[in-house]
Coordinates of C-alpha atoms in Angstrom, one line a residue:
M1 CA 68.7 15.2 -12.6
P2 CA 67.8 17.0 -15.4
T3 CA 68.8 15.3 -18.9
G4 CA 70.4 17.2 -21.6
S5 CA 69.1 14.4 -24.3
F6 CA 65.8 15.8 -23.0
D7 CA 66.8 19.5 -23.5
E8 CA 66.5 19.9 -19.8
V9 CA 68.2 22.6 -17.8
A10 CA 69.3 22.5 -14.0
N11 CA 68.4 25.7 -12.3
I12 CA 69.7 26.7 -8.8
S13 CA 68.1 29.6 -7.8
N14 CA 66.2 29.6 -4.5
G15 CA 69.5 30.4 -2.6
G16 CA 70.4 26.9 -1.4
T17 CA 73.5 24.9 -2.3
V18 CA 73.7 21.7 -4.6
I19 CA 76.5 19.6 -3.5
V20 CA 78.3 17.4 -6.1
N21 CA 80.5 14.7 -4.8
S22 CA 80.8 12.3 -7.8
N23 CA 81.4 12.0 -11.5
L24 CA 78.2 12.8 -13.5
A25 CA 79.7 11.9 -16.6
A26 CA 79.0 8.3 -15.0
I27 CA 75.5 9.2 -15.2
T28 CA 73.3 8.2 -18.0
P29 CA 70.2 9.3 -19.6
P30 CA 67.4 9.6 -19.1
D31 CA 68.8 10.2 -15.4
G32 CA 71.5 13.4 -16.6
P33 CA 73.7 15.1 -16.8
A34 CA 71.9 18.5 -17.2
G35 CA 72.2 20.2 -20.6
A36 CA 73.0 23.2 -19.2
V37 CA 73.0 25.5 -15.7
N38 CA 72.0 28.2 -14.2
V39 CA 73.3 29.4 -10.8
T40 CA 71.5 32.6 -9.7
N41 CA 69.9 34.3 -6.4
N42 CA 72.8 33.8 -4.2
S43 CA 72.7 30.1 -5.3
R44 CA 76.0 27.8 -4.8
L45 CA 77.0 24.7 -7.0
S46 CA 79.6 23.4 -4.5
V47 CA 81.8 20.2 -6.3
T48 CA 83.7 18.8 -3.5
G49 CA 86.5 15.6 -3.3
S50 CA 86.6 13.5 -6.5
G51 CA 83.2 15.3 -7.9
A52 CA 83.2 16.0 -11.6
F53 CA 80.2 18.4 -12.9
V54 CA 79.8 17.8 -16.6
L55 CA 77.1 19.2 -19.1
D56 CA 75.5 17.1 -22.1
D57 CA 74.7 19.1 -24.8
S58 CA 73.4 16.4 -27.0
G59 CA 69.9 17.5 -27.2
P60 CA 68.7 19.4 -29.9
N61 CA 68.3 22.5 -28.4
V62 CA 70.6 23.1 -25.7
N63 CA 74.4 23.6 -26.0
G64 CA 76.0 22.8 -22.7
T65 CA 76.0 26.3 -21.0
A66 CA 76.8 27.3 -17.8
T67 CA 76.0 30.6 -16.4
F68 CA 76.3 32.3 -12.6
S69 CA 74.9 35.5 -12.1
G70 CA 73.3 37.4 -9.3
G71 CA 75.2 36.4 -6.7
G72 CA 75.5 32.6 -8.1
T73 CA 78.4 30.6 -6.9
L74 CA 80.4 28.0 -8.4
A75 CA 82.5 26.3 -5.5
L76 CA 85.5 23.7 -6.2
T77 CA 87.2 22.2 -3.2
G78 CA 90.5 20.5 -3.6
A79 CA 92.8 19.1 -6.6
A80 CA 90.4 16.4 -7.8
A81 CA 87.1 18.3 -8.1
S82 CA 86.3 19.4 -11.5
F83 CA 83.7 21.5 -13.9
S84 CA 83.5 21.0 -17.4
A85 CA 81.2 23.1 -19.7
Q86 CA 81.1 24.0 -23.2
T87 CA 80.7 27.6 -22.6
A88 CA 80.7 29.5 -19.0
S89 CA 79.9 33.0 -18.1
F90 CA 80.2 34.7 -14.7
A91 CA 79.2 37.9 -16.1
G92 CA 76.4 39.9 -14.0
G93 CA 78.0 38.9 -10.5
G94 CA 78.7 35.2 -10.5
V95 CA 81.3 34.2 -8.2
Y96 CA 83.9 31.6 -8.6
A97 CA 85.2 30.4 -5.4
P98 CA 88.2 28.0 -5.4
A99 CA 89.0 26.3 -2.1
I100 CA 92.6 25.8 -2.9
N101 CA 93.8 22.6 -0.6
G102 CA 97.2 22.3 -2.0
A103 CA 100.1 22.8 -4.8
S104 CA 97.4 22.1 -7.7
H105 CA 93.5 22.4 -7.6
G106 CA 90.6 21.1 -9.6
L107 CA 89.8 22.9 -12.9
V108 CA 87.0 24.5 -14.8
S109 CA 87.5 23.5 -18.3
V110 CA 85.3 25.3 -20.9
N111 CA 85.4 24.0 -24.7
G112 CA 84.5 27.5 -25.7
T113 CA 84.3 30.9 -24.3
L114 CA 84.7 31.5 -20.6
N115 CA 83.2 35.0 -20.0
L116 CA 84.6 36.4 -16.7
N117 CA 83.2 40.2 -17.5
G118 CA 81.3 41.3 -14.2
G119 CA 82.4 38.5 -11.8
T120 CA 84.3 38.0 -8.7
L121 CA 86.9 35.3 -8.2
R122 CA 86.9 34.8 -4.2
P123 CA 89.5 31.9 -3.5
S124 CA 90.1 30.5 -0.1
F125 CA 93.2 28.4 1.5
G126 CA 92.7 25.2 3.5
F127 CA 96.7 25.0 4.3
T128 CA 99.4 27.5 4.3
P129 CA 100.8 28.3 0.8
S130 CA 104.5 29.1 0.6
V131 CA 105.7 32.3 -1.6
P132 CA 105.7 32.4 -4.4
Q133 CA 103.2 29.7 -5.6
G134 CA 100.5 29.6 -8.1
W135 CA 97.5 27.5 -9.5
V136 CA 95.7 27.2 -13.1
L137 CA 92.3 27.8 -11.7
A138 CA 90.2 27.3 -15.5
D139 CA 91.3 26.3 -18.9
A140 CA 89.3 27.4 -22.0
V141 CA 89.2 27.9 -25.4
S142 CA 89.0 32.0 -25.2
I143 CA 88.8 34.2 -22.0
D144 CA 87.3 37.0 -21.8
G145 CA 87.4 39.7 -19.7
A146 CA 88.6 39.7 -16.0
L147 CA 87.0 38.8 -12.8
A148 CA 87.2 41.2 -9.8
L149 CA 89.5 39.6 -6.8
D150 CA 87.8 39.1 -3.4
T151 CA 90.8 38.1 -1.0
S152 CA 88.2 38.2 2.3
A153 CA 88.1 35.0 2.7
A154 CA 91.7 34.0 1.6
G155 CA 93.3 34.8 5.4
L156 CA 96.4 36.1 3.7
A157 CA 99.4 37.1 6.2
F158 CA 101.1 40.7 5.7
G159 CA 103.5 41.1 2.9
R160 CA 101.9 38.5 0.4
R161 CA 99.6 39.6 -2.4
L162 CA 97.4 37.4 -4.8
E163 CA 97.0 38.2 -8.8
T164 CA 95.2 37.0 -11.4
S165 CA 96.7 36.7 -15.3
V166 CA 95.3 35.0 -18.4
V167 CA 98.4 33.0 -20.0
N168 CA 98.6 30.9 -23.1
G169 CA 98.2 26.9 -22.3
G170 CA 96.4 24.1 -21.2
A171 CA 94.3 21.8 -23.3
H172 CA 92.3 24.4 -24.8
G173 CA 94.9 27.3 -25.3
R174 CA 94.3 29.9 -22.7
Q175 CA 94.7 29.2 -19.0
L176 CA 93.2 31.5 -16.0
R177 CA 95.8 31.9 -13.0
L178 CA 96.1 32.5 -9.4
D179 CA 99.6 33.4 -8.0
L180 CA 100.6 34.2 -4.6
K181 CA 103.8 36.9 -4.6
A182 CA 105.7 38.2 -1.9
V183 CA 105.5 42.2 -2.0
L184 CA 106.8 45.1 0.2
G185 CA 105.1 46.0 3.2
L186 CA 104.3 49.4 4.5
T187 CA 103.4 49.4 8.5
V188 CA 101.3 52.3 10.0
N189 CA 100.9 53.5 13.5
A190 CA 97.8 54.9 13.7
D191 CA 98.3 56.5 16.7
T192 CA 101.7 58.4 16.4
G193 CA 101.9 58.6 12.5
A194 CA 105.4 56.5 12.6
A195 CA 105.7 54.5 9.2
T196 CA 108.3 51.6 8.1
L197 CA 108.9 50.2 5.3
S198 CA 109.6 46.0 4.9
S199 CA 109.6 42.6 3.4
P200 CA 107.4 40.7 5.8
T201 CA 108.2 37.2 4.0
G202 CA 111.8 37.8 4.3
A203 CA 112.1 37.8 0.2
A204 CA 114.9 40.1 -0.9
I205 CA 112.9 42.7 -2.7
T206 CA 114.5 45.9 -4.6
F207 CA 112.9 48.7 -5.4
T208 CA 113.5 51.8 -7.2
G209 CA 111.0 54.2 -6.3
Y210 CA 107.6 54.3 -4.2
G211 CA 104.5 56.4 -3.6
I212 CA 102.1 56.9 -0.7
S213 CA 98.8 58.2 -1.1
G214 CA 95.6 59.0 1.2
P215 CA 92.9 61.3 1.5
A216 CA 93.8 65.3 1.2
G217 CA 95.4 65.8 5.3
S218 CA 95.9 62.4 5.8
L219 CA 100.0 62.7 5.2
K220 CA 102.4 65.1 7.0
P221 CA 105.4 66.1 4.7
A222 CA 107.0 67.8 7.1
T223 CA 107.7 65.0 9.2
W224 CA 108.6 62.6 6.5
S225 CA 111.9 60.9 6.5
S226 CA 112.6 60.8 2.9
L227 CA 115.1 58.2 1.3
T228 CA 116.5 61.2 -0.3
T229 CA 117.5 62.4 3.0
Q230 CA 118.6 59.1 4.7
L231 CA 120.8 57.8 1.6
G232 CA 121.1 60.5 -0.9
G233 CA 123.0 58.7 -3.7
G234 CA 120.8 59.2 -6.7
W235 CA 117.4 59.2 -4.8
N236 CA 115.0 62.2 -5.0
V237 CA 111.7 63.4 -4.3
A238 CA 109.3 63.3 -7.3
G239 CA 107.2 66.2 -7.6
T240 CA 105.8 68.6 -4.4
P241 CA 104.9 66.5 -1.3
S242 CA 101.7 67.2 -0.3
T243 CA 98.9 66.1 2.3
S244 CA 97.7 63.2 -0.1
S245 CA 100.7 62.1 -1.5
L246 CA 104.3 61.2 -1.0
N247 CA 106.8 59.8 -3.9
E248 CA 110.3 59.2 -4.4
L249 CA 112.4 57.9 -7.1
G250 CA 115.8 56.7 -7.8
G251 CA 117.8 58.4 -10.2
P252 CA 121.2 57.9 -11.4
V253 CA 124.2 57.7 -8.9
P254 CA 126.8 59.8 -8.8
P255 CA 129.7 60.6 -9.8
G256 CA 129.5 58.4 -13.0
N257 CA 125.4 58.0 -13.1
T258 CA 125.7 55.0 -14.9
T259 CA 123.5 52.8 -12.0
Q260 CA 120.1 53.8 -10.6
A261 CA 119.7 54.3 -7.0
N262 CA 117.9 51.5 -5.5
L263 CA 117.2 49.6 -2.4
T264 CA 117.1 46.2 -1.2
L265 CA 114.8 44.7 1.8
S266 CA 115.0 41.3 3.0
S267 CA 115.2 41.5 6.8
G268 CA 114.7 44.4 9.1
T269 CA 112.8 47.8 8.4
R270 CA 113.5 51.1 7.1
S271 CA 111.8 54.1 9.0
L272 CA 110.0 56.9 6.9
G273 CA 109.5 59.1 10.0
T274 CA 105.9 60.0 10.9
P275 CA 104.3 60.8 7.6
F276 CA 100.9 59.9 8.8
D277 CA 98.6 62.2 10.7
P278 CA 96.5 60.6 13.5
A279 CA 94.4 64.1 13.9
S280 CA 92.9 63.4 9.9
L281 CA 90.9 60.3 11.6
P282 CA 88.0 61.5 13.5
F283 CA 86.3 58.6 15.6
G284 CA 84.6 56.0 13.3
V285 CA 86.8 56.7 10.3
A286 CA 89.8 53.9 9.5
P287 CA 92.7 54.9 8.1
S288 CA 93.1 54.3 4.4
L289 CA 96.5 54.7 2.5
Q290 CA 97.7 53.5 -0.7
F291 CA 101.1 52.2 -1.0
Q292 CA 102.8 51.1 -4.8
Y293 CA 106.7 50.9 -5.5
V294 CA 108.6 50.5 -8.8
N295 CA 110.6 46.9 -8.6
A296 CA 113.9 45.9 -10.2
A297 CA 112.0 45.2 -13.5
G298 CA 110.6 48.6 -13.7
Q299 CA 107.2 47.3 -13.1
V300 CA 104.8 49.2 -10.7
V301 CA 103.6 46.7 -7.8
V302 CA 100.9 47.4 -5.5
G303 CA 102.3 46.9 -2.2
D304 CA 100.6 46.0 1.2
V305 CA 99.3 48.0 4.1
Q306 CA 98.7 47.1 7.5
Y307 CA 98.0 49.2 10.7
T308 CA 98.5 49.4 14.4
G309 CA 97.5 51.4 17.3
L310 CA 94.0 51.7 18.7
K311 CA 93.2 53.9 15.6
A312 CA 94.0 50.9 13.2
V313 CA 90.0 50.3 14.1
N314 CA 89.0 53.7 15.4
S315 CA 85.5 52.3 16.3
L316 CA 84.2 49.9 18.7
L317 CA 85.9 46.4 18.0
L318 CA 84.3 43.0 18.9
T319 CA 87.1 40.5 19.1
V320 CA 86.2 37.1 18.7
D321 CA 88.1 34.0 19.7
P322 CA 87.3 31.4 17.0
T323 CA 88.3 28.7 19.1
S324 CA 86.5 29.4 22.4
G325 CA 83.8 31.5 21.6
Q326 CA 84.8 34.0 23.9
A327 CA 84.3 37.7 23.0
K328 CA 85.2 41.4 24.2
L329 CA 83.9 45.0 23.4
T330 CA 86.8 47.7 23.1
N331 CA 86.9 51.2 22.2
S332 CA 89.7 50.8 19.8
S333 CA 90.2 54.7 19.3
Q334 CA 91.8 57.4 20.6
T335 CA 88.4 58.8 21.4
T336 CA 86.3 58.7 24.6
I337 CA 82.6 57.6 23.8
S338 CA 79.5 57.1 25.7
L339 CA 78.0 54.0 24.8
Q340 CA 74.0 54.0 24.7
G341 CA 73.5 50.8 23.4
Y342 CA 74.5 47.8 20.8
S343 CA 73.6 45.2 18.7
I344 CA 75.5 41.9 17.5
L345 CA 73.9 40.1 14.7
S346 CA 74.3 36.7 12.8
A347 CA 72.3 35.8 9.9
S348 CA 73.5 32.4 10.4
G349 CA 72.4 32.2 14.0
S350 CA 75.6 31.5 15.4
L351 CA 75.2 33.1 18.5
K352 CA 74.8 31.7 22.3
P353 CA 72.0 33.8 24.2
A354 CA 71.6 31.2 27.2
N355 CA 73.4 32.2 30.5
G356 CA 76.6 30.8 31.2
S357 CA 77.5 31.9 27.3
W358 CA 76.5 35.5 26.5
N359 CA 77.8 37.7 29.7
S360 CA 75.9 40.9 29.1
L361 CA 76.4 43.9 30.9
Q362 CA 73.2 43.6 32.5
D363 CA 74.2 40.2 33.6
Q364 CA 77.5 42.1 34.8
G365 CA 75.6 44.0 37.0
R366 CA 75.8 47.1 35.0
P367 CA 72.8 49.9 36.3
G368 CA 70.1 50.7 33.8
V369 CA 71.2 48.4 30.9
D370 CA 68.4 46.3 29.7
E371 CA 68.8 43.3 27.6
A372 CA 66.7 43.2 24.4
N373 CA 65.0 40.0 23.2
A374 CA 68.3 37.8 22.8
T375 CA 68.2 34.9 20.0
S376 CA 71.0 32.9 17.8
T377 CA 70.5 35.7 15.3
H378 CA 70.8 38.8 17.7
L379 CA 72.4 40.0 21.1
S380 CA 71.3 43.3 21.5
E381 CA 70.9 45.7 24.7
L382 CA 69.8 49.1 25.7
I383 CA 70.4 51.9 27.9
P384 CA 67.2 53.8 28.1
L385 CA 67.9 56.7 30.8
K386 CA 71.3 59.1 30.0
A387 CA 72.4 59.0 33.5
N388 CA 73.4 55.3 33.2
S389 CA 75.2 55.6 29.6
I390 CA 79.0 54.3 30.0
T391 CA 81.7 56.1 29.4
L392 CA 84.5 53.9 27.5
T393 CA 88.0 55.6 27.5
P394 CA 90.5 54.6 24.6
G395 CA 91.3 51.2 25.1
Q396 CA 88.7 50.2 27.4
S397 CA 87.2 46.7 26.8
F398 CA 84.8 44.6 28.5
A399 CA 84.6 40.7 28.4
M400 CA 81.4 39.8 27.0
G401 CA 81.7 35.8 27.5
G402 CA 81.7 32.9 25.1
L403 CA 78.6 34.4 22.8
F404 CA 79.7 32.9 19.9
N405 CA 79.3 29.4 18.5
A406 CA 82.7 28.2 17.5
A407 CA 81.3 25.4 15.1
G408 CA 79.3 28.0 13.5
T409 CA 79.7 30.9 10.6
R410 CA 81.9 33.4 10.8
D411 CA 79.2 36.2 9.9
L412 CA 78.9 38.4 12.9
K413 CA 78.1 42.3 12.7
L414 CA 78.3 44.9 15.2
Q415 CA 76.3 48.0 15.6
F416 CA 75.8 50.4 18.2
Q417 CA 74.7 53.7 19.4
Y418 CA 77.3 56.5 20.9
A419 CA 77.0 59.9 21.8
A420 CA 79.4 61.6 19.1
P421 CA 82.5 63.4 19.9
L422 CA 81.9 67.1 21.2
A423 CA 82.6 70.0 18.6
G424 CA 85.8 71.9 19.5
D425 CA 87.2 68.8 22.0
F426 CA 90.5 68.8 20.5
N427 CA 91.8 66.4 23.3
N428 CA 88.9 64.1 23.6
D429 CA 88.1 64.5 27.1
G430 CA 84.6 64.9 27.3
S431 CA 84.5 68.8 27.6
V432 CA 85.7 71.9 25.7
N433 CA 87.9 73.8 27.6
Q434 CA 91.2 75.8 28.0
A435 CA 92.7 72.6 27.4
D436 CA 91.7 72.3 23.8
L437 CA 93.2 75.7 23.1
T438 CA 96.2 74.4 24.1
V439 CA 95.8 71.8 21.5
W440 CA 94.4 74.3 18.9
K441 CA 97.6 76.5 19.6
S442 CA 99.8 73.5 19.1
Q443 CA 98.2 72.1 15.9
F444 CA 97.2 75.4 14.3
G445 CA 98.3 75.5 10.4
T446 CA 98.8 71.7 10.6
T447 CA 95.5 70.0 11.5
L448 CA 93.6 73.0 13.1
T449 CA 92.3 76.0 11.6
G450 CA 91.1 79.4 12.1
A451 CA 87.5 78.2 11.5
D452 CA 88.4 75.3 14.1
F453 CA 89.3 78.2 16.9
L454 CA 85.8 79.6 16.3
T455 CA 84.1 76.1 16.8
W456 CA 86.0 75.8 20.0
Q457 CA 84.7 79.3 21.3
R458 CA 81.3 79.1 20.2
N459 CA 80.9 75.6 22.5
F460 CA 83.2 76.5 25.2
G461 CA 82.1 74.9 28.5
A462 CA 80.2 72.2 26.6
T463 CA 80.4 68.4 28.2
S464 CA 79.4 65.3 27.0
S465 CA 75.7 65.7 27.7
A466 CA 75.5 67.9 25.0
A467 CA 76.8 65.8 22.2
G468 CA 75.0 64.4 19.6
T469 CA 73.7 60.8 19.3
A470 CA 75.2 58.4 16.5
I471 CA 74.5 55.2 15.3
A472 CA 77.4 53.4 13.5
N473 CA 78.6 49.9 12.2
G474 CA 81.3 48.8 14.8
V475 CA 84.1 46.3 13.6
V476 CA 84.6 42.6 14.0
K477 CA 87.6 40.7 14.2
Y478 CA 88.3 36.8 14.8
E479 CA 91.7 36.2 16.7
T480 CA 92.9 34.5 19.8
I481 CA 92.0 36.2 23.0
A482 CA 94.9 35.8 25.6
S483 CA 93.2 37.2 28.6
L484 CA 90.5 38.8 30.4
A485 CA 91.5 39.7 33.3
A486 CA 89.5 42.4 35.2
A487 CA 91.0 45.8 35.4
S488 CA 91.1 47.9 38.7
A489 CA 88.7 50.7 37.4
V490 CA 85.5 50.4 36.6
P491 CA 83.9 53.1 34.4
E492 CA 81.1 55.7 35.6
P493 CA 78.0 56.6 34.1
S494 CA 77.8 59.8 32.5
G495 CA 75.0 62.2 31.2
L496 CA 73.8 61.4 27.8
A497 CA 70.6 61.5 25.4
L498 CA 68.1 59.1 25.8
L499 CA 68.6 55.8 23.5
A500 CA 66.7 55.7 20.4
L501 CA 68.2 52.4 18.8
G502 CA 64.1 51.8 18.1
A503 CA 61.6 49.7 19.3
V504 CA 62.5 46.2 20.6
A505 CA 61.0 43.9 22.6
M506 CA 62.3 43.5 26.4
V507 CA 63.2 40.7 28.1
A508 CA 60.9 40.4 31.4
N509 CA 63.0 38.8 33.8
R510 CA 66.7 39.4 34.1
R511 CA 69.1 36.5 33.6
R512 CA 71.4 35.2 36.1
A513 CA 73.7 38.1 37.2
S514 CA 77.5 38.2 37.7
A515 CA 80.6 40.4 38.4
L516 CA 81.3 43.2 36.2
T517 CA 84.5 42.7 34.1
V518 CA 86.0 45.2 32.6
T519 CA 89.9 45.2 31.1
S520 CA 92.2 48.1 29.8
V521 CA 94.2 47.5 26.4
R522 CA 97.0 49.7 25.4

């Protein structure tokens, strides 16, 4: 190891991982510990078990500084692991990734300044934490700035939110805390527009106001069932309801006007009508509402939002069972699309291309579908001729076999090529006809305008063969797949433009074919 007494510095910059599982303080010169450490270029310093990473600042020129930048990550796993430095910095894109396994966690101890500006906190949990619960992650003489909180690896259930704070305390005087709290949840059915409020954890949460906001056109004030309408008694609509913002506040409760209107949720739900407009979502655009509320202490709290229905994804969905490795492709939208090709990618090589694993569309006997050169990093299929393109109706699925290595990394990505929806096809049935005029009449003045009528008029008679081609990123979810039973209906080919996913080497010989398996989910 580099040795601090000789002014030697540990540099981890090759994109790899250094694992420390013993106490480096027990190592005596000339074998280490290092005088400073620099972790960059997406490299990783992982301290696990009872490991303790320490720095030796006894050299004349080094000073025990730890620097994490450019995606360089410090990962502490469990309560016994620790990291000590004279100063530490996550500025410039450093990542602190605590893997929390219990009620306490290993500490980053800094006998000076801990600089968090420009860094990211990416916690994960090896157990199911209770709510509320908190952990001290760092202890320093001074803490500058704040880490951006990335909860993508935390696996939080609905109605639970992580927050960071810097407080007084600890051996050095200032502590970085991570707290898990119960919050109100807003559930939105992206297909029907229905919305409800709840306390998903069952904790009693009192609020005196709330706001829902989103992109212009995403909300429908006319079908919003406000608390003002439902409860009265001091509740008031705040401001002018719009297609981008709906707000309510609890005012003085008549007749005495001595208390403030409020509502407490613990079990059950409170309907808000159908304030979301599903028609605001073209294919490929997921819903993106924000929800905040004012708690009993007068604090503004960011609530949790979850979506149900096919439009919750509103794209092609790859569902992967992390235990069995089984997978399925689903048109998780309310738009009929024509599939022209797809690629499933894994940078870590977690795919299983062999016969008996991936059950490709070519294996299933789909005419005109060609596998590309399958490897553990990519599985692709192309449909070169438009006559063989596959129509996927809303909710329709294809079982794709056990293509995922359950022991591998969950890093799959999905890309696909499809025929874009027809302009003027308001009911998404693959043709512009009289039925679309009926839809336009019913939605004119709300979601459709005079310009939409002109679009329908210009494209009257067009079918899916006239639709343009688009390449998009799909969505990948890891969850248990209960059943992949075959449905009675198999999608028929439709006319499409030639596939243009690019030049890919084709497999000369077909792999073993099996029966086509299609499912339908709603």
